[in-house]
């Protein structure tokens, strides 16, 4: 079985698949004015998603992360999860969600075959959370996370984007939160995208800021699994939970890249901040195109570049992460 590799020796056991660009939140760094429909074609349907996943599985891909936009807005999400879970070779299905629909649906997603869950929670403080996301939904998201912890997922993680002057004083609260909970919180350094230059200038904070506090408090770096995400994960004997740091501006960040993305309309994106997409949708219309699709994915991978151009302020064709599946 081949594992997808590029010309820099990086392998790709992991696909991030966007199911929609739509979202019910207005996160200040992502969609501050809310989702605006662009009138273009509909998002991939379940059959198209399945053909895509079968092709990646044929190339040795084992793990699929469903994201968006907000993937839980898809009414057919349980059916999509169930269908992907039945594809031979796929052993892990993860979902990245803002968590608003967890209390209503997390049990159904788990029963359908979801194995891991990432929930975005930028603050433990309900008022701050409201200010960041535009929605006063902190209580129900927290309730949903507690429910998820009882459902036997392989992992439950929380994502918090670090924002200077907004949530950069919360580490002590997070540590208390993690003392007895078996989950990981990942602090993500704010990334500059096409639409958020001013916001980035005001609120960007290096992830090092948190990492230094952790090391000073006795937290130590854990060994990284080969198909792990880009987070550097820390542990401490007095805490059940773990802390991950995602630092896209760190010098070796791209060297560890192990994911490919497909947008909600079927474009293969080799880099979050790349300058082009490779349309796969024409090959998702019939099972007969399976071999051609597999070949197209494999041959296009050599176009993947060594790293992003974020340090030079080049955000590629990504206006915001909801457009590509962050
Ligand atoms: N709507 C879902 C959610 O928020 O979890 C999934 C899509 S969202 C684009 C995926 C992740 O990207 C979230 O954790 C979000 O906080 C993060 N994100 C969005 N824009 C970002 C940015 N400019 N810099 C860093 N992280 C960002
Ligand atoms: Fe929506 Fe996620 Fe973007 Fe927030 S980060 S606006 S929840 S897509």
Short mmCIF file of C-alpha atoms and ligand atoms in Angstrom, two decimals:
data_model
loop_
_atom_site.label_atom_id
_atom_site.label_comp_id
_atom_site.label_asym_id
_atom_site.label_seq_id
_atom_site.Cartn_x
_atom_site.Cartn_y
_atom_site.Cartn_z
CA UNK A 1 0.00 0.00 0.00
CA UNK A 2 1.48 3.37 -0.99
CA UNK A 3 1.58 6.20 1.46
CA UNK A 4 1.41 9.56 -0.26
CA UNK A 5 4.75 11.32 -0.12
CA UNK A 6 6.04 14.54 -1.67
CA UNK A 7 9.45 15.51 -3.10
CA UNK A 8 10.58 16.74 0.32
CA UNK A 9 10.04 13.30 1.88
CA UNK A 10 6.93 14.33 3.80
CA UNK A 11 4.14 11.73 3.99
CA UNK A 12 0.41 12.38 4.18
CA UNK A 13 -1.60 9.92 6.26
CA UNK A 14 -4.17 12.61 6.97
CA UNK A 15 -6.83 14.45 4.91
CA UNK A 16 -8.81 17.47 6.07
CA UNK A 17 -12.05 17.49 4.17
CA UNK A 18 -14.32 20.51 4.25
CA UNK A 19 -18.03 19.71 4.07
CA UNK A 20 -19.31 23.28 3.84
CA UNK A 21 -18.12 26.88 3.88
CA UNK A 22 -21.22 28.00 5.77
CA UNK A 23 -21.05 28.78 9.47
CA UNK A 24 -23.44 29.92 12.19
CA UNK A 25 -20.69 31.83 14.07
CA UNK A 26 -18.96 35.15 13.49
CA UNK A 27 -15.52 34.56 14.98
CA UNK A 28 -13.69 37.87 14.96
CA UNK A 29 -10.57 36.43 13.27
CA UNK A 30 -12.42 34.25 10.72
CA UNK A 31 -15.89 35.44 9.63
CA UNK A 32 -16.47 38.70 11.56
CA UNK A 33 -19.46 39.59 9.36
CA UNK A 34 -20.81 36.04 9.31
CA UNK A 35 -20.96 33.65 6.38
CA UNK A 36 -21.95 35.25 3.08
CA UNK A 37 -23.15 32.77 0.46
CA UNK A 38 -21.26 33.29 -2.80
CA UNK A 39 -23.90 31.87 -5.14
CA UNK A 40 -21.48 29.32 -6.58
CA UNK A 41 -22.22 25.60 -6.98
CA UNK A 42 -23.49 23.48 -4.07
CA UNK A 43 -21.06 21.73 -1.75
CA UNK A 44 -19.96 18.12 -2.37
CA UNK A 45 -22.75 15.62 -1.79
CA UNK A 46 -22.36 12.36 0.04
CA UNK A 47 -21.61 10.29 -3.08
CA UNK A 48 -18.90 12.74 -4.15
CA UNK A 49 -17.41 12.72 -0.66
CA UNK A 50 -17.36 8.93 -0.68
CA UNK A 51 -15.59 8.68 -4.06
CA UNK A 52 -13.03 11.15 -2.82
CA UNK A 53 -12.40 9.25 0.41
CA UNK A 54 -12.11 5.93 -1.47
CA UNK A 55 -9.44 7.44 -3.71
CA UNK A 56 -7.41 8.75 -0.77
CA UNK A 57 -7.82 5.42 1.04
CA UNK A 58 -6.46 3.66 -2.07
CA UNK A 59 -3.38 5.87 -1.71
CA UNK A 60 -2.85 4.74 1.87
CA UNK A 61 -4.66 7.50 3.72
CA UNK A 62 -6.02 6.31 7.06
CA UNK A 63 -7.41 9.35 8.82
CA UNK A 64 -10.04 11.83 7.65
CA UNK A 65 -10.89 15.02 9.48
CA UNK A 66 -14.22 16.62 8.63
CA UNK A 67 -14.22 20.37 8.93
CA UNK A 68 -15.57 23.55 7.32
CA UNK A 69 -17.06 26.22 7.75
CA UNK A 70 -19.16 24.48 10.35
CA UNK A 71 -19.50 20.81 9.33
CA UNK A 72 -22.28 20.09 11.82
CA UNK A 73 -24.59 22.36 9.78
CA UNK A 74 -24.74 19.52 7.23
CA UNK A 75 -28.00 17.69 7.90
CA UNK A 76 -26.52 14.53 6.37
CA UNK A 77 -23.44 14.53 8.63
CA UNK A 78 -24.36 11.22 10.38
CA UNK A 79 -24.83 9.54 7.00
CA UNK A 80 -21.52 10.94 5.73
CA UNK A 81 -19.69 9.69 8.83
CA UNK A 82 -21.29 6.26 8.52
CA UNK A 83 -20.39 5.96 4.84
CA UNK A 84 -16.76 7.03 5.40
CA UNK A 85 -16.44 4.61 8.33
CA UNK A 86 -17.32 1.76 5.96
CA UNK A 87 -14.51 2.60 3.47
CA UNK A 88 -11.83 -0.10 3.75
CA UNK A 89 -8.59 1.34 5.16
CA UNK A 90 -10.12 4.33 6.95
CA UNK A 91 -9.60 3.75 10.65
CA UNK A 92 -10.08 7.21 12.13
CA UNK A 93 -12.70 9.88 11.49
CA UNK A 94 -12.37 13.16 13.33
CA UNK A 95 -14.60 16.24 13.36
CA UNK A 96 -13.63 19.86 13.99
CA UNK A 97 -16.66 21.83 15.16
CA UNK A 98 -17.64 24.97 17.00
CA UNK A 99 -19.64 22.65 19.25
CA UNK A 100 -23.03 24.35 19.14
CA UNK A 101 -24.81 21.17 18.03
CA UNK A 102 -22.92 18.78 20.31
CA UNK A 103 -25.64 18.39 22.96
CA UNK A 104 -28.17 17.48 20.29
CA UNK A 105 -26.08 15.25 18.01
CA UNK A 106 -22.79 14.05 19.49
CA UNK A 107 -24.23 10.66 20.48
CA UNK A 108 -25.48 10.07 16.93
CA UNK A 109 -22.12 11.05 15.41
CA UNK A 110 -20.29 8.71 17.77
CA UNK A 111 -22.66 5.84 16.95
CA UNK A 112 -22.17 6.53 13.22
CA UNK A 113 -18.42 5.95 13.59
CA UNK A 114 -16.82 9.24 14.60
CA UNK A 115 -13.63 8.47 16.57
CA UNK A 116 -12.24 11.87 17.54
CA UNK A 117 -13.58 15.31 18.25
CA UNK A 118 -12.01 18.80 18.24
CA UNK A 119 -14.14 21.59 19.63
CA UNK A 120 -13.19 25.23 19.28
CA UNK A 121 -13.43 27.10 22.58
CA UNK A 122 -11.44 30.31 22.58
CA UNK A 123 -12.23 31.24 26.16
CA UNK A 124 -13.41 29.66 29.40
CA UNK A 125 -15.18 32.92 30.18
CA UNK A 126 -18.73 33.02 28.76
CA UNK A 127 -18.74 36.79 28.14
CA UNK A 128 -15.41 36.75 26.37
CA UNK A 129 -16.53 33.77 24.34
CA UNK A 130 -19.62 35.74 23.30
CA UNK A 131 -17.49 38.72 22.30
CA UNK A 132 -15.10 36.58 20.19
CA UNK A 133 -17.67 34.43 18.41
CA UNK A 134 -20.70 36.75 18.31
CA UNK A 135 -22.82 34.10 20.05
CA UNK A 136 -23.70 33.47 23.69
CA UNK A 137 -23.44 29.68 23.46
CA UNK A 138 -20.65 28.92 25.95
CA UNK A 139 -22.86 26.95 28.35
CA UNK A 140 -24.26 24.52 25.82
CA UNK A 141 -20.88 23.96 24.16
CA UNK A 142 -19.37 23.17 27.58
CA UNK A 143 -22.25 20.79 28.24
CA UNK A 144 -21.62 19.12 24.88
CA UNK A 145 -17.92 18.67 25.67
CA UNK A 146 -18.74 17.00 29.00
CA UNK A 147 -21.17 14.68 27.18
CA UNK A 148 -18.49 13.82 24.61
CA UNK A 149 -16.04 12.89 27.35
CA UNK A 150 -18.40 10.08 28.38
CA UNK A 151 -18.76 8.59 24.91
CA UNK A 152 -15.44 6.76 24.55
CA UNK A 153 -13.86 8.85 21.79
CA UNK A 154 -10.18 8.12 21.05
CA UNK A 155 -9.56 11.78 21.75
CA UNK A 156 -11.42 14.94 22.62
CA UNK A 157 -9.52 18.18 22.08
CA UNK A 158 -10.35 21.82 22.52
CA UNK A 159 -8.91 24.49 20.22
CA UNK A 160 -8.29 28.02 21.48
CA UNK A 161 -6.85 30.68 19.17
CA UNK A 162 -4.44 32.87 21.14
CA UNK A 163 -5.47 36.52 20.92
CA UNK A 164 -3.38 39.32 22.34
CA UNK A 165 -5.39 41.49 24.73
CA UNK A 166 -8.44 39.22 24.44
CA UNK A 167 -7.73 35.80 26.00
CA UNK A 168 -3.98 35.84 26.68
CA UNK A 169 -4.37 35.82 30.49
CA UNK A 170 -6.32 32.58 30.78
CA UNK A 171 -3.58 29.96 31.18
CA UNK A 172 -4.16 29.56 34.97
CA UNK A 173 -7.88 28.89 34.34
CA UNK A 174 -7.05 26.38 31.62
CA UNK A 175 -4.65 24.56 33.92
CA UNK A 176 -7.36 24.23 36.58
CA UNK A 177 -9.75 23.00 33.90
CA UNK A 178 -7.26 20.31 32.84
CA UNK A 179 -6.39 19.06 36.30
CA UNK A 180 -9.09 16.34 36.31
CA UNK A 181 -10.19 16.19 32.67
CA UNK A 182 -8.77 13.67 30.20
CA UNK A 183 -8.55 15.95 27.19
CA UNK A 184 -6.11 18.18 25.36
CA UNK A 185 -6.35 21.91 24.88
CA UNK A 186 -4.45 23.27 21.90
CA UNK A 187 -3.46 26.89 21.72
CA UNK A 188 -3.29 27.99 18.10
CA UNK A 189 -1.27 31.00 17.10
CA UNK A 190 -3.44 33.41 15.12
CA UNK A 191 -2.72 33.13 11.38
CA UNK A 192 -2.95 35.98 8.97
CA UNK A 193 -5.39 35.35 6.12
CA UNK A 194 -6.48 37.48 3.16
CA UNK A 195 -9.29 39.17 5.10
CA UNK A 196 -7.90 39.69 8.61
CA UNK A 197 -4.73 41.79 8.21
CA UNK A 198 -5.80 44.57 10.64
CA UNK A 199 -7.09 42.13 13.22
CA UNK A 200 -3.89 40.13 12.92
CA UNK A 201 -1.77 43.24 13.49
CA UNK A 202 -3.69 44.02 16.69
CA UNK A 203 -4.05 40.55 18.18
CA UNK A 204 -1.27 38.28 16.97
CA UNK A 205 0.74 36.77 19.82
CA UNK A 206 3.58 34.27 19.43
CA UNK A 207 2.73 30.79 20.76
CA UNK A 208 6.09 30.89 22.54
CA UNK A 209 4.34 33.14 25.08
CA UNK A 210 2.37 30.12 26.36
CA UNK A 211 5.13 27.59 25.84
CA UNK A 212 7.53 29.52 28.07
CA UNK A 213 4.97 29.68 30.88
CA UNK A 214 4.34 25.93 30.59
CA UNK A 215 8.01 25.00 30.74
CA UNK A 216 8.51 27.31 33.73
CA UNK A 217 5.63 25.50 35.49
CA UNK A 218 7.22 22.05 34.94
CA UNK A 219 5.33 20.89 31.83
CA UNK A 220 7.36 18.66 29.50
CA UNK A 221 7.17 17.92 25.78
CA UNK A 222 5.63 14.58 24.75
CA UNK A 223 6.88 12.37 21.92
CA UNK A 224 5.07 13.10 18.62
CA UNK A 225 3.17 10.25 16.85
CA UNK A 226 3.87 9.99 13.09
CA UNK A 227 0.30 10.86 12.09
CA UNK A 228 -0.15 13.48 14.80
CA UNK A 229 -1.16 16.99 13.83
CA UNK A 230 1.23 19.92 13.97
CA UNK A 231 0.84 20.46 17.73
CA UNK A 232 3.75 20.21 20.15
CA UNK A 233 2.09 18.52 23.11
CA UNK A 234 2.99 19.05 26.77
CA UNK A 235 2.17 17.01 29.87
CA UNK A 236 2.53 17.35 33.63
CA UNK A 237 2.26 14.59 36.28
CA UNK A 238 -0.22 16.62 38.37
CA UNK A 239 -2.67 17.09 35.50
CA UNK A 240 -4.86 14.58 33.64
CA UNK A 241 -5.16 16.85 30.62
CA UNK A 242 -2.52 17.85 28.06
CA UNK A 243 -1.69 21.08 26.30
CA UNK A 244 -0.79 21.41 22.62
CA UNK A 245 0.85 24.37 20.96
CA UNK A 246 0.34 25.07 17.27
CA UNK A 247 2.85 27.61 16.05
CA UNK A 248 2.52 28.12 12.28
CA UNK A 249 5.20 30.82 12.31
CA UNK A 250 7.79 28.57 13.97
CA UNK A 251 10.76 27.85 11.72
CA UNK A 252 10.27 24.06 11.36
CA UNK A 253 6.44 24.11 11.16
CA UNK A 254 6.15 23.22 7.46
CA UNK A 255 8.83 20.51 7.64
CA UNK A 256 6.38 18.49 9.77
CA UNK A 257 3.38 19.06 7.48
CA UNK A 258 1.42 15.82 7.09
CA UNK A 259 -1.97 16.93 5.84
CA UNK A 260 -3.70 17.68 2.59
CA UNK A 261 -6.98 19.52 2.24
CA UNK A 262 -9.97 19.27 -0.03
CA UNK A 263 -12.41 22.18 -0.10
CA UNK A 264 -16.18 21.83 0.15
CA UNK A 265 -16.37 22.11 -3.66
CA UNK A 266 -13.76 19.47 -4.29
CA UNK A 267 -10.52 21.40 -4.89
CA UNK A 268 -7.37 19.71 -3.62
CA UNK A 269 -5.34 22.28 -1.69
CA UNK A 270 -1.75 21.30 -1.03
CA UNK A 271 -1.14 24.09 1.49
CA UNK A 272 -3.42 26.15 3.73
CA UNK A 273 -1.86 29.25 2.21
CA UNK A 274 -1.17 28.00 -1.33
CA UNK A 275 -1.81 29.98 -4.50
CA UNK A 276 -3.88 27.39 -6.34
CA UNK A 277 -6.41 24.58 -5.98
CA UNK A 278 -6.57 21.42 -8.10
CA UNK A 279 -10.16 20.65 -9.15
CA UNK A 280 -11.06 17.03 -8.37
CA UNK A 281 -14.82 17.41 -8.66
CA UNK A 282 -15.06 16.45 -12.36
CA UNK A 283 -13.64 13.05 -11.35
CA UNK A 284 -16.10 12.61 -8.47
CA UNK A 285 -19.18 12.12 -10.65
CA UNK A 286 -18.80 8.41 -11.42
CA UNK A 287 -17.21 5.34 -9.83
CA UNK A 288 -15.68 4.66 -13.24
CA UNK A 289 -13.22 7.54 -12.71
CA UNK A 290 -11.67 6.02 -9.57
CA UNK A 291 -8.32 5.09 -11.14
CA UNK A 292 -7.98 8.45 -12.91
CA UNK A 293 -8.78 10.26 -9.67
CA UNK A 294 -6.19 8.27 -7.73
CA UNK A 295 -3.59 9.05 -10.41
CA UNK A 296 -4.44 12.77 -10.42
CA UNK A 297 -4.04 13.07 -6.65
CA UNK A 298 -0.74 11.16 -6.70
CA UNK A 299 0.79 13.17 -9.55
CA UNK A 300 -0.32 16.59 -8.29
CA UNK A 301 1.43 16.09 -4.97
CA UNK A 302 4.80 16.98 -6.50
CA UNK A 303 3.50 20.56 -6.79
CA UNK A 304 3.46 20.91 -3.00
CA UNK A 305 5.99 23.51 -1.98
CA UNK A 306 8.40 23.32 0.95
CA UNK A 307 6.62 25.93 3.04
CA UNK A 308 4.04 28.70 3.24
CA UNK A 309 4.83 32.34 2.56
CA UNK A 310 3.22 33.71 5.73
CA UNK A 311 6.47 35.25 6.94
CA UNK A 312 6.46 37.39 3.81
CA UNK A 313 2.77 38.26 4.37
CA UNK A 314 1.72 35.98 1.49
CA UNK A 315 -1.56 34.36 2.52
CA UNK A 316 -2.21 32.74 -0.88
CA UNK A 317 -5.81 32.47 -2.04
CA UNK A 318 -7.23 31.93 1.45
CA UNK A 319 -9.48 34.86 2.51
CA UNK A 320 -10.34 33.12 5.81
CA UNK A 321 -9.98 29.57 7.12
CA UNK A 322 -13.72 28.84 6.75
CA UNK A 323 -13.15 28.92 2.98
CA UNK A 324 -10.72 26.02 2.93
CA UNK A 325 -11.31 23.93 6.04
CA UNK A 326 -8.96 25.21 8.72
N1 LIG B 1 -16.11 25.87 12.42
C1 LIG B 1 -15.28 24.85 12.95
C2 LIG B 1 -14.52 25.34 14.18
O1 LIG B 1 -14.48 26.55 14.40
O2 LIG B 1 -14.00 24.50 14.89
C3 LIG B 1 -14.30 24.28 11.95
C4 LIG B 1 -13.63 25.22 10.99
S1 LIG B 1 -12.55 26.41 11.74
C5 LIG B 1 -11.98 27.27 10.31
C6 LIG B 1 -11.19 25.38 12.26
C7 LIG B 1 -10.26 25.97 13.27
O3 LIG B 1 -9.54 27.04 12.69
C8 LIG B 1 -10.93 26.54 14.52
O4 LIG B 1 -10.34 25.98 15.67
C9 LIG B 1 -10.65 28.01 14.44
O5 LIG B 1 -10.54 28.60 15.70
C10 LIG B 1 -9.35 28.04 13.67
N2 LIG B 1 -9.10 29.29 12.98
C11 LIG B 1 -9.90 29.97 12.16
N3 LIG B 1 -9.29 31.07 11.66
C12 LIG B 1 -8.06 31.09 12.21
C13 LIG B 1 -6.93 31.96 12.09
N4 LIG B 1 -6.96 33.05 11.32
N5 LIG B 1 -5.79 31.65 12.79
C14 LIG B 1 -5.75 30.54 13.56
N6 LIG B 1 -6.78 29.68 13.70
C15 LIG B 1 -7.91 29.95 13.04
FE1 LIG B 2 -17.12 29.54 11.96
FE2 LIG B 2 -15.12 28.02 12.78
FE3 LIG B 2 -14.64 30.29 11.41
FE4 LIG B 2 -15.55 30.45 13.91
S1 LIG B 2 -13.59 29.58 13.24
S2 LIG B 2 -16.34 31.59 12.15
S3 LIG B 2 -16.86 28.67 14.03
S4 LIG B 2 -15.64 28.48 10.63
#
